[in-house]
Short mmCIF file of C-alpha atoms and ligand atoms in Angstrom, two decimals:
data_model
loop_
_atom_site.label_atom_id
_atom_site.label_comp_id
_atom_site.label_asym_id
_atom_site.label_seq_id
_atom_site.Cartn_x
_atom_site.Cartn_y
_atom_site.Cartn_z
CA MET A 1 0.21 -0.02 -0.01
CA SER A 2 2.38 2.79 -1.18
CA ASP A 3 1.54 6.46 -1.11
CA GLU A 4 0.28 8.06 -4.74
CA VAL A 5 3.65 9.80 -5.49
CA SER A 6 5.61 6.42 -5.01
CA LYS A 7 2.57 4.64 -7.30
CA ALA A 8 3.57 7.46 -10.06
CA LEU A 9 7.11 6.90 -9.86
CA HIS A 10 7.12 2.82 -9.77
CA ALA A 11 4.93 3.08 -12.92
CA ARG A 12 7.64 5.29 -14.52
CA ALA A 13 10.37 3.34 -13.31
CA GLN A 14 8.67 -0.19 -14.59
CA GLN A 15 9.07 1.39 -18.32
CA ARG A 16 12.93 1.68 -18.02
CA ILE A 17 14.06 -1.09 -15.11
CA PRO A 18 12.84 -4.53 -15.22
CA GLY A 19 10.32 -4.63 -12.30
CA GLY A 20 10.86 -0.96 -11.50
CA VAL A 21 13.57 -2.11 -9.05
CA ASN A 22 17.54 -2.87 -9.09
CA SER A 23 17.02 -5.62 -6.73
CA PRO A 24 14.05 -8.08 -6.70
CA VAL A 25 12.94 -8.22 -3.10
CA ARG A 26 12.35 -4.61 -3.03
CA ALA A 27 9.50 -5.02 -5.53
CA PHE A 28 6.90 -5.69 -3.01
CA ARG A 29 5.68 -8.40 -5.11
CA ALA A 30 5.72 -10.99 -2.40
CA VAL A 31 3.49 -9.03 -0.19
CA GLY A 32 1.15 -8.15 -2.95
CA GLY A 33 1.97 -4.14 -2.65
CA GLU A 34 3.93 -1.38 -4.71
CA PRO A 35 7.11 -0.52 -3.36
CA VAL A 36 7.43 2.80 -1.24
CA TYR A 37 9.97 5.25 -2.84
CA ILE A 38 12.11 6.54 0.32
CA ALA A 39 13.00 10.20 -0.08
CA ARG A 40 15.05 10.50 3.21
CA GLY A 41 16.19 8.59 6.02
CA GLU A 42 17.05 9.81 9.73
CA GLY A 43 17.60 7.70 12.87
CA PRO A 44 15.30 4.72 12.95
CA TYR A 45 12.93 6.56 10.29
CA VAL A 46 12.52 6.79 6.71
CA TRP A 47 10.26 9.10 4.94
CA GLY A 48 8.51 7.82 1.30
CA ALA A 49 8.05 10.17 -1.50
CA ASP A 50 5.03 11.73 -0.35
CA GLY A 51 6.23 12.70 3.23
CA THR A 52 5.15 9.92 5.09
CA ARG A 53 7.15 8.78 7.99
CA TYR A 54 7.91 5.10 8.69
CA ILE A 55 9.85 3.08 11.48
CA ASP A 56 12.62 1.24 9.36
CA TYR A 57 13.10 -2.19 10.06
CA VAL A 58 14.97 -2.68 6.73
CA GLY A 59 17.58 -0.63 7.57
CA SER A 60 19.05 -1.04 3.97
CA TRP A 61 18.86 -4.87 4.20
CA GLY A 62 21.29 -4.71 7.24
CA PRO A 63 24.04 -1.75 6.99
CA MET A 64 22.28 0.85 8.93
CA ILE A 65 22.99 -0.36 12.62
CA LEU A 66 23.95 3.08 13.50
CA GLY A 67 20.57 4.50 12.25
CA HIS A 68 20.04 6.81 9.06
CA ALA A 69 22.34 9.61 8.42
CA HIS A 70 24.50 9.04 11.81
CA PRO A 71 26.33 12.35 11.97
CA GLY A 72 29.43 11.14 12.55
CA VAL A 73 29.20 8.70 9.60
CA VAL A 74 27.90 11.33 7.32
CA LYS A 75 30.84 13.82 8.37
CA ALA A 76 33.54 11.16 7.62
CA ILE A 77 31.55 10.56 4.20
CA THR A 78 31.71 14.25 3.00
CA ASP A 79 35.11 14.97 4.41
CA ALA A 80 36.67 12.07 2.36
CA ALA A 81 34.64 12.97 -0.87
CA ALA A 82 36.00 16.14 -0.79
CA PHE A 83 39.40 14.83 -1.31
CA GLY A 84 38.19 13.05 -4.13
CA THR A 85 35.89 10.16 -4.73
CA SER A 86 38.01 7.18 -6.14
CA TYR A 87 41.93 7.18 -7.23
CA GLY A 88 42.07 3.29 -7.94
CA ALA A 89 45.18 3.27 -6.14
CA PRO A 90 46.01 2.31 -2.31
CA THR A 91 45.22 4.70 0.44
CA GLU A 92 45.90 5.22 4.47
CA ARG A 93 42.64 4.16 4.94
CA GLU A 94 42.61 1.04 3.31
CA VAL A 95 45.49 0.06 5.82
CA LEU A 96 43.44 1.25 9.08
CA PHE A 97 40.37 -0.42 7.82
CA ALA A 98 42.51 -4.02 7.51
CA GLU A 99 43.98 -3.52 10.53
CA ALA A 100 40.58 -2.82 12.70
CA ILE A 101 38.89 -5.66 10.83
CA CYS A 102 41.92 -8.18 11.93
CA GLU A 103 42.26 -6.59 15.48
CA ALA A 104 38.23 -7.00 15.87
CA LEU A 105 38.31 -10.88 14.28
CA PRO A 106 41.04 -12.94 15.39
CA SER A 107 40.27 -15.61 12.75
CA ILE A 108 41.16 -12.66 10.12
CA GLU A 109 44.79 -12.54 9.55
CA MET A 110 44.61 -11.08 6.36
CA VAL A 111 41.66 -9.10 4.40
CA ARG A 112 40.80 -8.15 0.67
CA LEU A 113 38.09 -5.21 0.37
CA CYS A 114 35.70 -5.43 -2.51
CA SER A 115 32.43 -3.69 -3.14
CA SER A 116 29.37 -6.22 -2.35
CA GLY A 117 28.57 -9.32 -0.19
CA THR A 118 28.42 -11.12 -3.85
CA GLU A 119 31.85 -10.41 -4.71
CA ALA A 120 33.41 -11.32 -1.28
CA CYS A 121 31.56 -14.90 -0.94
CA MET A 122 32.10 -15.61 -4.82
CA SER A 123 35.93 -14.26 -4.17
CA ALA A 124 36.37 -16.38 -1.19
CA LEU A 125 35.03 -19.60 -2.84
CA ARG A 126 37.32 -19.13 -5.74
CA LEU A 127 40.30 -18.64 -3.27
CA ALA A 128 39.15 -21.76 -1.28
CA ARG A 129 39.01 -23.73 -4.55
CA GLY A 130 42.26 -22.32 -5.46
CA PHE A 131 43.80 -23.08 -2.48
CA THR A 132 42.87 -26.87 -1.99
CA GLY A 133 42.85 -27.41 -5.46
CA ARG A 134 39.34 -29.04 -5.48
CA ASN A 135 36.05 -28.28 -7.26
CA ARG A 136 33.01 -28.62 -5.33
CA VAL A 137 31.39 -26.41 -2.33
CA VAL A 138 28.58 -27.09 0.05
CA LYS A 139 26.18 -24.79 0.74
CA PHE A 140 22.93 -25.00 2.57
CA GLU A 141 19.38 -25.13 1.21
CA GLY A 142 17.73 -21.36 1.59
CA CYS A 143 21.08 -19.89 2.50
CA TYR A 144 22.02 -17.11 0.14
CA HIS A 145 25.46 -15.74 -0.55
CA GLY A 146 24.94 -13.48 -3.18
CA HIS A 147 24.11 -14.08 -6.98
CA ALA A 148 27.24 -15.58 -8.43
CA ASP A 149 26.28 -18.37 -10.79
CA PHE A 150 27.36 -21.45 -8.82
CA LEU A 151 25.53 -20.06 -5.44
CA LEU A 152 22.54 -19.66 -7.21
CA VAL A 153 21.56 -23.00 -6.02
CA LYS A 154 18.67 -23.60 -3.68
CA ALA A 155 19.24 -20.11 -2.62
CA GLY A 156 17.00 -18.11 -0.26
CA SER A 157 16.58 -14.46 -0.39
CA GLY A 158 15.07 -13.06 -3.38
CA ALA A 159 15.68 -16.27 -5.21
CA ALA A 160 13.58 -18.17 -2.93
CA THR A 161 10.96 -15.36 -2.59
CA PHE A 162 10.55 -15.25 -6.24
CA GLY A 163 10.64 -19.12 -6.68
CA VAL A 164 13.70 -18.99 -8.66
CA PRO A 165 16.23 -20.73 -5.98
CA ASP A 166 17.80 -22.16 -9.21
CA SER A 167 17.95 -19.20 -11.29
CA ALA A 168 17.60 -19.31 -15.25
CA GLY A 169 21.18 -18.87 -16.84
CA VAL A 170 23.24 -20.88 -14.59
CA PRO A 171 24.60 -23.82 -16.71
CA ALA A 172 23.99 -27.26 -15.30
CA ASP A 173 27.66 -27.91 -15.81
CA THR A 174 28.24 -24.91 -13.17
CA ALA A 175 25.68 -25.89 -10.61
CA ARG A 176 27.03 -29.31 -10.64
CA ASN A 177 29.67 -28.45 -8.43
CA THR A 178 27.56 -26.91 -5.90
CA LEU A 179 26.20 -29.60 -3.32
CA THR A 180 23.29 -28.72 -0.80
CA ALA A 181 22.90 -29.94 2.42
CA ARG A 182 20.10 -29.32 5.08
CA TYR A 183 20.86 -26.35 7.80
CA ASN A 184 21.11 -27.29 11.25
CA ASP A 185 21.57 -31.11 10.03
CA LEU A 186 25.06 -32.27 10.57
CA ALA A 187 24.31 -35.64 8.86
CA SER A 188 23.43 -34.10 5.68
CA VAL A 189 27.01 -32.50 5.34
CA GLU A 190 28.43 -35.91 6.54
CA ALA A 191 26.97 -37.88 3.93
CA LEU A 192 28.15 -35.20 1.06
CA PHE A 193 31.39 -35.68 2.50
CA ALA A 194 31.46 -39.36 2.51
CA ALA A 195 30.53 -39.14 -1.36
CA HIS A 196 32.72 -36.14 -2.55
CA GLY A 197 34.91 -35.88 0.57
CA ASP A 198 38.43 -35.55 -1.75
CA ASP A 199 36.79 -32.79 -4.07
CA ILE A 200 34.86 -30.40 -1.64
CA ALA A 201 37.08 -27.34 -1.30
CA ALA A 202 34.94 -25.53 1.24
CA VAL A 203 31.49 -25.29 3.28
CA ILE A 204 30.06 -21.96 3.19
CA VAL A 205 27.30 -21.12 5.85
CA GLU A 206 25.25 -18.24 7.05
CA PRO A 207 26.26 -18.65 10.85
CA VAL A 208 22.58 -17.12 11.90
CA VAL A 209 20.60 -17.62 8.74
CA GLY A 210 19.10 -14.06 7.51
CA ASN A 211 17.98 -15.15 3.87
CA MET A 212 15.30 -17.52 4.85
CA GLY A 213 14.09 -15.25 8.12
CA CYS A 214 16.14 -15.49 11.02
CA VAL A 215 16.92 -19.03 11.75
CA PRO A 216 19.62 -19.56 14.58
CA PRO A 217 22.03 -22.58 14.61
CA ARG A 218 21.42 -25.36 16.64
CA GLU A 219 23.89 -26.11 19.59
CA GLY A 220 26.95 -27.53 18.08
CA PHE A 221 26.01 -27.16 14.43
CA LEU A 222 28.71 -24.70 13.61
CA GLU A 223 31.29 -26.16 15.76
CA GLY A 224 30.50 -29.52 14.01
CA LEU A 225 30.69 -28.11 10.48
CA ALA A 226 34.33 -26.70 11.53
CA ALA A 227 35.10 -30.21 12.70
CA LEU A 228 34.01 -32.12 9.64
CA CYS A 229 36.04 -29.40 7.17
CA GLN A 230 39.18 -29.77 9.17
CA LYS A 231 38.76 -33.73 8.74
CA HIS A 232 38.18 -33.60 4.95
CA GLY A 233 40.88 -30.95 4.27
CA ALA A 234 38.19 -28.61 3.51
CA LEU A 235 38.04 -24.75 4.23
CA PHE A 236 35.11 -23.39 6.50
CA VAL A 237 33.60 -20.18 5.33
CA VAL A 238 31.51 -18.32 7.40
CA ASP A 239 29.22 -15.87 5.61
CA GLU A 240 29.23 -13.26 7.98
CA VAL A 241 27.79 -10.43 5.33
CA MET A 242 24.65 -10.22 7.56
CA THR A 243 25.93 -11.04 10.92
CA GLY A 244 29.40 -9.44 10.79
CA PHE A 245 29.55 -6.43 13.35
CA ARG A 246 25.77 -7.10 13.72
CA LEU A 247 25.86 -9.67 16.15
CA GLY A 248 28.72 -8.25 18.13
CA LEU A 249 32.08 -6.78 17.44
CA THR A 250 33.56 -10.13 16.82
CA GLY A 251 30.38 -11.07 14.69
CA ALA A 252 28.43 -14.46 14.77
CA GLN A 253 32.01 -16.24 15.05
CA GLY A 254 32.58 -14.55 18.65
CA ARG A 255 29.27 -15.09 19.55
CA TYR A 256 29.15 -18.57 18.87
CA GLY A 257 32.75 -19.35 19.49
CA ILE A 258 33.88 -20.78 16.11
CA ARG A 259 37.21 -19.88 13.96
CA PRO A 260 36.41 -19.97 10.20
CA ASP A 261 39.26 -20.26 7.72
CA LEU A 262 37.58 -17.59 5.71
CA THR A 263 34.90 -15.13 6.61
CA THR A 264 32.98 -13.13 4.39
CA MET A 265 31.52 -9.80 5.16
CA GLY A 266 29.32 -6.74 3.76
CA LYS A 267 26.49 -4.59 4.98
CA VAL A 268 27.44 -3.16 8.26
CA VAL A 269 31.17 -3.08 7.57
CA GLY A 270 30.29 -0.48 4.88
CA GLY A 271 28.65 1.90 6.93
CA GLY A 272 25.79 2.17 4.17
CA LEU A 273 28.31 2.51 1.16
CA PRO A 274 29.12 -0.28 -1.26
CA LEU A 275 32.12 -2.16 0.73
CA ALA A 276 32.58 -5.65 1.66
CA ALA A 277 35.51 -7.85 2.57
CA PHE A 278 36.55 -11.23 2.83
CA GLY A 279 39.70 -12.45 4.86
CA GLY A 280 41.33 -15.24 7.01
CA ARG A 281 44.05 -17.53 7.31
CA ARG A 282 47.29 -15.95 6.22
CA ASP A 283 48.29 -18.89 4.12
CA VAL A 284 45.07 -19.02 2.28
CA MET A 285 45.05 -15.34 1.65
CA MET A 286 48.52 -15.63 0.34
CA LYS A 287 47.15 -17.35 -2.47
CA LEU A 288 45.39 -14.17 -3.81
CA ALA A 289 46.93 -12.33 -6.90
CA PRO A 290 49.38 -10.55 -6.79
CA LEU A 291 50.88 -12.85 -3.94
CA GLY A 292 49.54 -15.98 -5.74
CA PRO A 293 47.91 -17.46 -8.58
CA VAL A 294 44.00 -16.39 -7.79
CA TYR A 295 43.06 -13.58 -9.51
CA GLN A 296 40.55 -10.87 -7.88
CA ALA A 297 40.25 -7.22 -8.52
CA GLY A 298 38.15 -4.37 -8.53
CA THR A 299 38.16 -0.65 -9.65
CA LEU A 300 36.09 0.46 -6.47
CA SER A 301 37.53 -1.71 -4.29
CA GLY A 302 39.01 -0.07 -1.21
CA ASN A 303 37.22 3.04 -2.14
CA PRO A 304 38.31 6.03 0.04
CA VAL A 305 34.69 7.33 0.62
CA ALA A 306 33.69 3.76 1.34
CA THR A 307 36.30 3.05 3.79
CA ALA A 308 35.73 6.25 5.56
CA ALA A 309 32.15 5.24 6.07
CA GLY A 310 33.01 2.00 7.37
CA LEU A 311 35.98 3.19 9.93
CA ALA A 312 33.60 5.83 11.20
CA THR A 313 30.72 3.17 11.91
CA LEU A 314 33.35 0.71 13.32
CA ALA A 315 34.83 3.52 15.46
CA GLU A 316 31.33 4.05 16.82
CA LEU A 317 30.43 0.12 17.28
CA ARG A 318 33.45 -0.12 19.86
CA ARG A 319 31.31 1.87 22.19
CA PRO A 320 30.25 -1.17 24.71
CA GLU A 321 26.93 -0.17 25.45
CA ILE A 322 25.90 -0.31 21.53
CA TYR A 323 25.47 -4.18 21.56
CA GLU A 324 23.90 -4.15 25.12
CA ALA A 325 21.43 -1.33 23.82
CA LEU A 326 20.81 -3.40 20.32
CA GLU A 327 20.14 -6.74 22.56
CA ARG A 328 17.72 -4.90 25.04
CA THR A 329 15.56 -3.22 22.00
CA GLY A 330 15.45 -6.76 20.08
CA ALA A 331 14.22 -8.35 23.38
CA ALA A 332 11.44 -5.75 23.67
CA LEU A 333 10.24 -6.18 20.48
CA GLU A 334 10.65 -10.02 20.52
CA ALA A 335 8.58 -10.17 24.02
CA GLY A 336 6.21 -7.53 22.65
CA LEU A 337 5.65 -9.46 19.31
CA VAL A 338 4.92 -12.55 20.86
CA GLU A 339 2.62 -11.03 23.47
CA ALA A 340 0.60 -8.81 20.60
CA ALA A 341 0.25 -11.83 18.52
CA ALA A 342 -1.09 -14.20 21.15
CA ARG A 343 -3.31 -11.68 22.25
CA ALA A 344 -4.90 -11.50 18.97
CA ASP A 345 -4.64 -15.37 18.74
CA VAL A 346 -2.39 -15.43 15.48
CA LYS A 347 0.18 -18.36 15.55
CA VAL A 348 3.76 -17.12 14.82
CA ALA A 349 6.96 -18.11 15.35
CA VAL A 350 9.19 -14.96 16.53
CA GLN A 351 12.94 -15.88 15.91
CA ARG A 352 15.56 -13.24 16.99
CA VAL A 353 19.46 -13.23 17.44
CA GLY A 354 20.77 -10.00 18.85
CA ALA A 355 19.68 -7.04 16.27
CA MET A 356 18.22 -9.61 13.83
CA TRP A 357 14.81 -11.14 13.83
CA THR A 358 11.35 -12.58 11.65
CA VAL A 359 7.89 -13.26 12.66
CA PHE A 360 7.07 -16.52 10.92
CA PHE A 361 3.43 -17.14 10.57
CA GLY A 362 1.69 -20.36 11.07
CA VAL A 363 4.62 -22.41 12.01
CA ASP A 364 5.94 -23.78 15.52
CA ALA A 365 9.62 -22.83 14.67
CA VAL A 366 11.85 -22.57 11.71
CA THR A 367 14.88 -24.45 11.81
CA ASP A 368 15.99 -25.25 8.21
CA TRP A 369 14.47 -24.65 4.55
CA GLU A 370 11.89 -27.21 4.83
CA SER A 371 10.48 -25.68 8.05
CA ALA A 372 10.64 -21.83 6.53
CA SER A 373 8.84 -22.75 3.42
CA LYS A 374 5.93 -23.83 5.56
CA ALA A 375 5.34 -20.34 6.95
CA ASP A 376 1.80 -18.91 5.84
CA THR A 377 3.07 -16.04 3.53
CA LYS A 378 -0.42 -14.87 2.99
CA ALA A 379 -0.69 -14.14 6.73
CA PHE A 380 2.95 -12.27 6.54
CA ALA A 381 1.53 -10.57 3.66
CA ARG A 382 -1.43 -9.52 5.55
CA TRP A 383 0.59 -8.26 8.39
CA HIS A 384 3.19 -6.38 6.34
CA GLY A 385 0.27 -4.37 4.85
CA ALA A 386 -1.24 -3.80 8.06
CA MET A 387 2.03 -2.71 9.74
CA LEU A 388 2.95 -0.19 6.69
CA LYS A 389 -0.60 1.28 7.09
CA ARG A 390 0.18 1.72 10.65
CA GLY A 391 3.69 3.64 9.67
CA VAL A 392 5.97 0.46 10.11
CA TYR A 393 8.39 -0.52 7.22
CA LEU A 394 9.37 -4.10 7.39
CA PRO A 395 11.29 -6.42 4.93
CA PRO A 396 8.54 -7.23 2.23
CA SER A 397 9.06 -10.93 2.26
CA GLN A 398 8.86 -13.78 4.88
CA TRP A 399 12.02 -14.97 4.23
CA GLU A 400 14.04 -11.89 5.04
CA ALA A 401 15.13 -10.94 8.44
CA ALA A 402 14.43 -7.56 9.99
CA PHE A 403 16.72 -5.46 11.53
CA HIS A 404 16.73 -2.57 14.11
CA SER A 405 19.48 -0.02 15.14
CA VAL A 406 20.86 1.83 18.08
CA THR A 407 18.56 4.87 17.46
CA HIS A 408 15.37 2.31 17.90
CA ASP A 409 14.86 3.43 21.39
CA GLU A 410 11.92 2.85 23.92
CA ALA A 411 9.58 5.19 22.35
CA VAL A 412 10.12 3.39 18.98
CA VAL A 413 9.62 -0.14 20.30
CA GLU A 414 6.43 1.27 21.94
CA ALA A 415 4.73 2.59 18.54
CA THR A 416 5.98 -0.51 16.70
CA LEU A 417 4.10 -2.54 19.05
CA ALA A 418 1.23 -0.51 19.04
CA ALA A 419 0.97 -1.00 15.69
CA ALA A 420 1.63 -4.65 15.96
CA ARG A 421 -1.16 -5.28 18.17
CA GLU A 422 -3.69 -3.94 15.86
CA ALA A 423 -1.77 -5.27 12.81
CA PHE A 424 -2.19 -8.95 14.39
CA VAL A 425 -5.60 -8.37 15.04
CA ASP A 426 -6.14 -7.54 11.00
CA VAL A 427 -4.55 -10.82 10.24
CA ALA A 428 -6.72 -12.65 12.53
CA ARG A 429 -9.90 -11.22 10.72
CA GLY A 430 -8.33 -12.53 7.28
N1 HOZ B 501 20.30 -9.56 -0.74
C1 HOZ B 501 19.37 -8.73 0.08
C2 HOZ B 501 18.30 -9.03 0.96
N2 HOZ B 501 18.82 -10.23 1.80
C3 HOZ B 501 18.57 -7.68 -0.81
C4 HOZ B 501 19.35 -6.52 -0.91
C5 HOZ B 501 18.37 -5.60 -1.77
O1 HOZ B 501 17.62 -5.66 -2.47
O2 HOZ B 501 18.72 -4.44 -1.75
#
């Protein structure tokens, strides 16, 4: 249910941009509506093109952990831009940035910057293949690691939302080297190692899934994956594009006590600008060109404005109270949403880890893609529309995680829950 200005813009957009959007989930098709065109953002809010204010839980799909237009980040960006926006040559800020990442995450001994999570995952897996000399990679059904050909196999996020988890345009020969296992099911990974162990270069996993909605790992799952990889000589690649610097300064790996061979990051690390990274063991990273035979490059990699935004964000995140505040807000939202749904007699599973969460409709719990796919997407769509009507902007798919920021304070949470109480009643009425 978008405003008239957004409707008019979307009609024009559809003439020139496929589906009117530059990334499919933004089209709102999964919730049967039309997208709100955003004019600006500040703190926990975004404003639609007609001036309507919304409480924002999309947060640019993850990056905006400090809220929109954080003054320190905006200043860093404008100061950096005044000195030129791209040189295609090394800068001091890249060194500071690499040092900051390695200091925060002990598993990362060396890091390479790139521009998107897709690039980070694609490059990390090329590196894993180059390092091990093996061809196959294991991913999990419903996990999404960007849109590289070989990763669009049983993929989550928009690929699942629009029914193209195995995209057209991916040659069968490419997909053949991608094996899929069931999230939270170590036996399914063991079976793949038993059948193809000597040709598996890496296992890549979202440590907490965000791309089939928020799905936490079962106790022992991540540790078990690490052990299996070690046993079979494969690299353990942890995709922290969503979780990195969101679930704590040490990401999911710190939270769950795991040490990946390689880590991919995006979203928060770039402070809202196009910046991503992959890094890990020194011996593996040293296989990258120009040191080694694995090629990877990018004109805008380590961009001076993006690294300025990232550094300003990371500096702010080092304040100890930040993650406590995010946790408190998350707990209040979770408890309030559970209570509001129960009061309206709507069956939901509210799943949350730190500052990422999802309200799944019509299911008891979601642990993998099979259970995620059983969620009542029609009820979710009704709830999404009912929340939007009441000024709350949620991810427009049952299978995307919602994110809050440090600027979502008690008053914002209370306004959200007031909207939710009414919206659940709308859902119950059908
Ligand atoms: N891959 C993002 C969600 N998991 C979507 C990005 C976007 O549409 O902006």
